[in-house]
Amino acid sequence: MPTPNNLPADGVVNLVNELLGKAISRRASDVHFEPGNHEMKVRYRLDGVLNDVDSLPAALAENMVARLKVLSGLLTYRTDVPQEGSFPADSQWEKDGRSLDIRVATFPTIWGERAVVRLLYSVGTVNELDGLGLPVDLVTDLRRAVEKPHGLLLVTGPAGSGKSTTLYALARYILAKIPGRSVVSLEDPVEQRIEGMTQIQVSPYGELNYIRAMRSLLRQDVQVLLVGEIRDAETAHIVVEASLTGHLVMSTLHSGDPAEAIVRLLEMGIAPYQLAGAISVVCSQRLLRTVCKSCGGKGECEDCSGIGYLGRTACGQIAVMDETLRQAVLARRPVGELRRMLNERGSDLATDAKRLIEQGRTTIDEVMRVLGAA
Ligand SMILES: [Zn+2]
């Protein structure tokens, strides 16, 4: 085995500890270790945005990544293939009794291996429906949908738009409000542990994928099913089938707005009459960074590390399946027409974002960054 050089081994260990420790104390969601020609960039994702935090000599890159691989149980001698692993946080990083899982993914590049460390905080995140920042009417519609015994509730948006946080909040609401319902989740990965819900970790390419897990679960007297994500047509079909056969199903879809989500499901081969019968509500959401309260957004204080923003809040749009929408789905109306129809009868994402600008909670720049329009 070749011994790491360039820096004493414990130097690398300390440096990795320090960088991860700082990331955790600033509540970063990801830490990037990106090797280049002359340097290795270290970046933290804070409130959804990547920020450069350090630049290290390129000579250190290999050992830094090797250290992360050792921690997460990966093969240090394989540098030519992507690898994924994880490790529980050391007690030195656990603050206020909150624990976290640390996931490491490596990828070979022309400058050596790149590593992304994902930090999953199991407690301390927003868990209540009312605390997500979504408008009151939308939350009321979500509550109504989950109080029904069956139907499909979809949350849509791009990666990192807080979809799973909303599903977790809904699951908590169901468990508290309607005890006695059997609630099961299929997730990849399990991001938060929820008391009272049977949580199953699925692996999309392994033995227990979404499809296989769902087929078996439907024979297990499950009433409420949380499916992490609809990634393909087959999953979409089972999800729709389950909600048409007396189950309440909650899931997420990677798509822009409710109109786009509906059209995507039709394109996946779901029959219009099935979709119109299954869907109860489609909610679309985005996360917007909130203005730092300590410095009023000037970016002059330690609380926000000089960024001017601290924390995030959600804006959203919801489409409730009513007779008009049902007819539009049955007639396979094109996405533009569906969108106009839905936007006319309620608040769209941009309008809801304005609410947050007017309240001084976020800025026009931030809305532009996230929605592309303000
Ligand atoms: Zn500040």
XYZ file of C-alpha atoms and ligand atoms in Angstrom:
375
model
C 0.000 0.000 0.000
C 1.444 3.387 -0.950
C 1.563 5.816 1.981
C 0.009 9.233 1.512
C 2.630 11.970 1.225
C 2.796 15.759 0.767
C 1.413 16.490 4.223
C 1.732 14.449 7.377
C -1.208 12.074 7.535
C -2.623 13.695 10.667
C -2.415 17.086 8.926
C -4.813 15.877 6.253
C -7.055 14.308 8.885
C -7.211 17.594 10.797
C -7.852 19.628 7.666
C -10.758 17.395 6.594
C -12.181 17.503 10.131
C -11.892 21.252 10.239
C -13.571 21.790 6.849
C -16.434 19.419 7.658
C -16.806 20.867 11.163
C -17.083 24.399 9.786
C -19.589 23.261 7.160
C -21.746 21.640 9.843
C -21.639 24.681 12.120
C -22.722 26.846 9.172
C -25.397 24.272 8.350
C -24.179 23.621 4.832
C -26.034 20.898 2.936
C -23.058 19.862 0.790
C -19.301 20.288 0.738
C -17.533 20.095 -2.625
C -13.888 19.137 -2.977
C -13.049 20.035 -6.569
C -9.522 19.394 -7.848
C -8.127 21.610 -10.616
C -4.789 22.192 -12.313
C -3.236 24.334 -9.560
C -5.599 24.148 -6.646
C -8.407 22.260 -5.049
C -11.499 24.358 -4.458
C -13.581 23.725 -1.373
C -17.137 24.975 -1.600
C -20.108 24.856 0.749
C -23.722 24.795 -0.366
C -25.451 27.248 1.993
C -29.217 27.749 1.670
C -29.059 26.144 -1.759
C -26.207 28.244 -3.174
C -22.579 27.146 -3.622
C -20.062 29.431 -1.934
C -16.264 29.210 -2.303
C -14.753 28.802 1.123
C -11.203 27.658 0.583
C -8.549 26.971 -2.012
C -5.944 24.325 -1.203
C -2.754 23.336 -3.033
C -3.504 20.780 -5.769
C -0.916 18.473 -4.204
C -3.226 17.943 -1.239
C -6.253 16.969 -3.293
C -5.484 13.284 -3.588
C -4.936 12.796 0.132
C -7.947 14.848 1.106
C -10.226 12.745 -1.084
C -8.490 9.569 0.116
C -9.255 10.573 3.709
C -12.947 11.056 2.847
C -12.943 7.651 1.171
C -11.458 5.999 4.247
C -14.103 7.636 6.456
C -16.959 6.474 4.242
C -15.667 2.961 3.632
C -14.763 3.408 -0.034
C -11.918 1.747 -1.905
C -9.003 4.175 -1.799
C -7.083 2.335 -4.537
C -9.932 2.684 -7.027
C -9.684 6.205 -8.444
C -11.104 5.442 -11.889
C -14.741 4.806 -11.000
C -17.434 6.815 -9.189
C -18.069 5.558 -5.652
C -20.644 6.288 -2.976
C -20.484 5.686 0.746
C -21.528 7.122 4.063
C -20.589 7.436 7.713
C -22.306 8.703 10.860
C -20.977 11.995 12.168
C -18.342 11.835 14.856
C -19.513 13.035 18.249
C -17.175 16.037 17.915
C -19.524 17.403 15.230
C -22.800 16.734 16.942
C -24.121 19.889 18.475
C -27.146 20.333 20.739
C -27.818 16.613 20.515
C -28.556 16.773 16.807
C -27.167 13.932 14.790
C -26.415 13.752 11.112
C -25.531 11.316 8.384
C -22.663 12.107 6.076
C -22.681 10.767 2.522
C -19.672 10.865 0.264
C -19.720 10.545 -3.529
C -16.503 10.541 -5.545
C -16.031 10.979 -9.265
C -12.897 10.727 -11.426
C -11.970 13.902 -13.349
C -8.942 14.835 -15.458
C -7.445 16.563 -12.373
C -8.040 13.645 -10.057
C -10.997 12.613 -7.998
C -13.667 15.069 -7.038
C -15.695 14.438 -3.881
C -19.048 15.783 -2.782
C -20.011 15.353 0.843
C -23.696 15.569 1.606
C -24.731 16.460 5.140
C -28.137 15.124 6.192
C -29.327 16.685 9.427
C -31.906 14.427 11.030
C -33.278 16.929 13.503
C -33.603 20.665 13.609
C -35.133 21.081 10.161
C -38.536 22.651 9.627
C -41.154 19.985 10.108
C -44.456 21.759 10.487
C -46.660 22.523 7.489
C -47.242 26.050 8.733
C -43.546 26.712 9.062
C -42.571 26.029 5.453
C -43.457 29.509 4.217
C -46.116 28.306 1.772
C -49.244 30.482 1.478
C -52.085 29.717 3.890
C -54.626 28.741 1.189
C -52.221 26.276 -0.353
C -51.523 24.639 3.017
C -55.290 24.358 3.594
C -55.682 22.565 0.252
C -52.821 20.200 1.127
C -54.399 19.397 4.493
C -57.760 18.689 2.866
C -56.104 16.354 0.381
C -54.386 14.238 3.040
C -57.473 14.056 5.216
C -59.169 12.108 2.418
C -58.790 8.316 2.518
C -57.409 8.082 -1.025
C -56.062 10.048 -3.951
C -52.707 11.182 -5.274
C -50.944 14.225 -3.879
C -47.968 15.404 -5.893
C -45.298 17.923 -4.981
C -43.248 19.138 -7.930
C -40.197 21.290 -8.461
C -36.537 20.963 -9.424
C -33.950 19.257 -7.195
C -33.427 21.142 -3.945
C -36.814 22.868 -3.939
C -37.856 21.402 -0.596
C -40.260 18.788 -1.959
C -39.345 16.058 0.503
C -39.522 18.476 3.456
C -43.134 19.194 2.474
C -43.910 15.469 2.231
C -42.369 14.881 5.663
C -44.449 17.724 7.095
C -47.576 16.175 5.567
C -46.692 12.755 6.977
C -46.284 14.288 10.429
C -49.618 16.035 10.041
C -51.363 12.759 9.100
C -49.779 10.879 12.004
C -50.840 13.556 14.486
C -54.279 14.336 13.088
C -55.509 10.891 12.026
C -53.843 8.348 14.315
C -54.391 4.730 13.458
C -53.701 5.074 9.767
C -50.934 2.847 8.574
C -48.302 5.097 6.999
C -45.350 3.713 5.042
C -42.662 5.527 3.092
C -40.331 4.402 0.332
C -37.343 6.700 0.114
C -33.968 7.059 -1.520
C -32.378 8.154 0.729
C -34.272 8.380 4.027
C -33.553 12.005 4.967
C -35.454 12.364 8.223
C -36.616 9.762 10.678
C -40.283 10.114 11.556
C -41.815 8.489 14.604
C -44.846 6.363 13.733
C -44.072 5.943 10.027
C -42.551 2.750 8.630
C -39.671 4.015 6.519
C -38.106 1.860 3.857
C -34.880 2.683 2.096
C -35.131 1.671 -1.557
C -32.259 1.449 -4.016
C -33.257 2.325 -7.582
C -30.809 -0.087 -9.147
C -30.796 -2.747 -6.453
C -33.090 -5.581 -5.453
C -35.537 -3.420 -3.557
C -36.436 -0.721 -6.063
C -39.542 1.490 -5.939
C -41.547 -0.800 -8.201
C -40.857 -4.029 -6.382
C -41.304 -2.426 -2.956
C -44.628 -0.863 -3.947
C -46.025 -4.061 -5.416
C -45.359 -5.923 -2.162
C -46.530 -3.090 0.059
C -49.908 -2.870 -1.593
C -50.568 -6.339 -0.184
C -49.559 -5.224 3.320
C -52.672 -3.302 4.295
C -51.031 0.081 3.889
C -53.342 3.103 3.870
C -50.958 5.972 3.292
C -47.948 5.572 1.062
C -45.205 8.121 0.681
C -43.169 7.445 -2.466
C -39.971 9.506 -2.563
C -40.007 10.230 -6.256
C -41.732 9.213 -9.474
C -38.750 8.667 -11.733
C -40.161 6.588 -14.540
C -43.329 5.443 -16.262
C -43.523 2.164 -14.373
C -43.441 3.874 -10.973
C -46.004 6.398 -12.249
C -48.356 3.578 -13.235
C -48.167 1.848 -9.850
C -48.585 5.136 -7.984
C -51.725 5.952 -9.991
C -53.063 2.428 -9.604
C -52.514 2.546 -5.837
C -54.344 5.844 -5.475
C -57.247 4.525 -7.570
C -57.571 1.456 -5.363
C -58.217 3.201 -2.082
C -54.783 4.392 -0.962
C -53.620 7.872 -0.186
C -50.363 8.297 -2.094
C -47.976 11.235 -1.737
C -45.049 11.625 -4.064
C -42.793 14.089 -5.850
C -42.085 14.714 -9.482
C -39.200 16.596 -11.008
C -41.090 19.148 -13.063
C -41.697 22.860 -13.279
C -45.302 23.641 -12.430
C -48.566 21.700 -11.948
C -49.474 21.938 -15.661
C -46.123 20.454 -16.669
C -46.473 17.671 -14.079
C -49.878 16.648 -15.413
C -48.661 16.602 -19.013
C -45.558 14.618 -18.059
C -47.656 11.924 -16.422
C -49.853 11.713 -19.520
C -46.707 11.398 -21.625
C -45.581 8.538 -19.395
C -48.590 6.642 -20.686
C -51.080 7.192 -17.868
C -54.563 7.279 -19.409
C -56.304 10.663 -18.999
C -59.313 9.096 -17.228
C -56.988 7.371 -14.728
C -54.999 10.536 -14.065
C -58.128 12.650 -13.680
C -59.479 10.048 -11.264
C -56.284 9.631 -9.271
C -54.937 13.142 -8.735
C -56.237 15.042 -5.798
C -53.798 18.008 -5.801
C -50.556 18.988 -7.514
C -48.430 21.451 -5.598
C -45.374 23.094 -7.097
C -42.802 24.830 -4.946
C -39.460 26.635 -4.869
C -37.170 27.702 -2.046
C -36.086 31.339 -1.784
C -33.299 32.542 0.482
C -34.519 34.895 3.202
C -32.919 38.231 3.992
C -30.567 38.030 6.981
C -32.380 39.615 9.925
C -29.203 40.577 11.765
C -27.790 42.833 9.035
C -30.961 43.507 7.061
C -29.475 41.841 4.009
C -26.409 44.093 3.844
C -24.154 41.075 4.124
C -22.108 42.687 6.848
C -22.469 40.274 9.691
C -21.170 36.996 10.963
C -24.598 35.368 11.225
C -24.918 35.157 7.432
C -21.148 34.835 6.808
C -21.372 38.122 4.874
C -23.805 36.700 2.328
C -26.842 38.813 3.277
C -29.193 35.852 3.270
C -29.835 33.341 6.024
C -32.304 30.480 5.837
C -34.924 29.810 3.212
C -38.666 29.936 2.779
C -40.979 28.353 0.237
C -43.262 29.841 -2.369
C -45.755 27.682 -4.153
C -48.683 27.074 -6.438
C -51.373 24.440 -6.137
C -53.806 22.872 -8.590
C -56.795 21.115 -7.066
C -58.511 18.549 -9.272
C -61.976 19.959 -9.843
C -64.457 19.519 -12.678
C -62.799 22.106 -14.960
C -59.351 20.574 -14.564
C -60.786 17.078 -14.925
C -62.335 18.017 -18.272
C -59.074 19.625 -19.417
C -57.108 16.484 -18.517
C -59.646 14.211 -20.209
C -59.389 16.353 -23.337
C -55.550 16.218 -23.160
C -55.263 19.993 -23.347
C -51.702 21.150 -24.198
C -49.419 22.361 -21.412
C -49.691 26.065 -22.327
C -53.460 25.968 -22.133
C -53.473 24.060 -18.834
C -50.995 26.551 -17.400
C -53.074 29.570 -18.406
C -56.145 27.957 -16.920
C -54.450 27.135 -13.614
C -52.657 30.479 -13.323
C -55.883 32.382 -13.906
C -57.727 30.792 -11.066
C -55.118 31.125 -8.391
C -51.699 32.333 -7.499
C -48.825 31.170 -9.714
C -45.243 30.789 -8.469
C -44.128 34.297 -9.500
C -47.172 35.926 -7.901
C -46.605 34.006 -4.712
C -42.929 35.000 -4.715
C -44.038 38.662 -4.861
C -45.848 38.105 -1.582
C -42.488 37.298 0.013
C -40.770 40.303 -1.606
C -43.522 42.599 -0.332
C -43.129 41.169 3.158
C -39.431 41.987 2.935
C -38.544 38.356 3.508
C -36.699 37.917 0.232
C -35.449 40.087 -2.634
C -36.200 40.619 -6.327
C -32.679 39.358 -7.142
C -33.310 36.132 -5.288
C -36.641 35.558 -7.039
C -34.916 36.241 -10.389
C -32.213 33.708 -9.535
C -34.698 30.981 -8.643
C -37.630 31.607 -10.994
C -35.900 33.455 -13.814
C -38.522 36.209 -13.505
C -39.888 38.470 -10.801
Zn -26.193 39.130 7.961
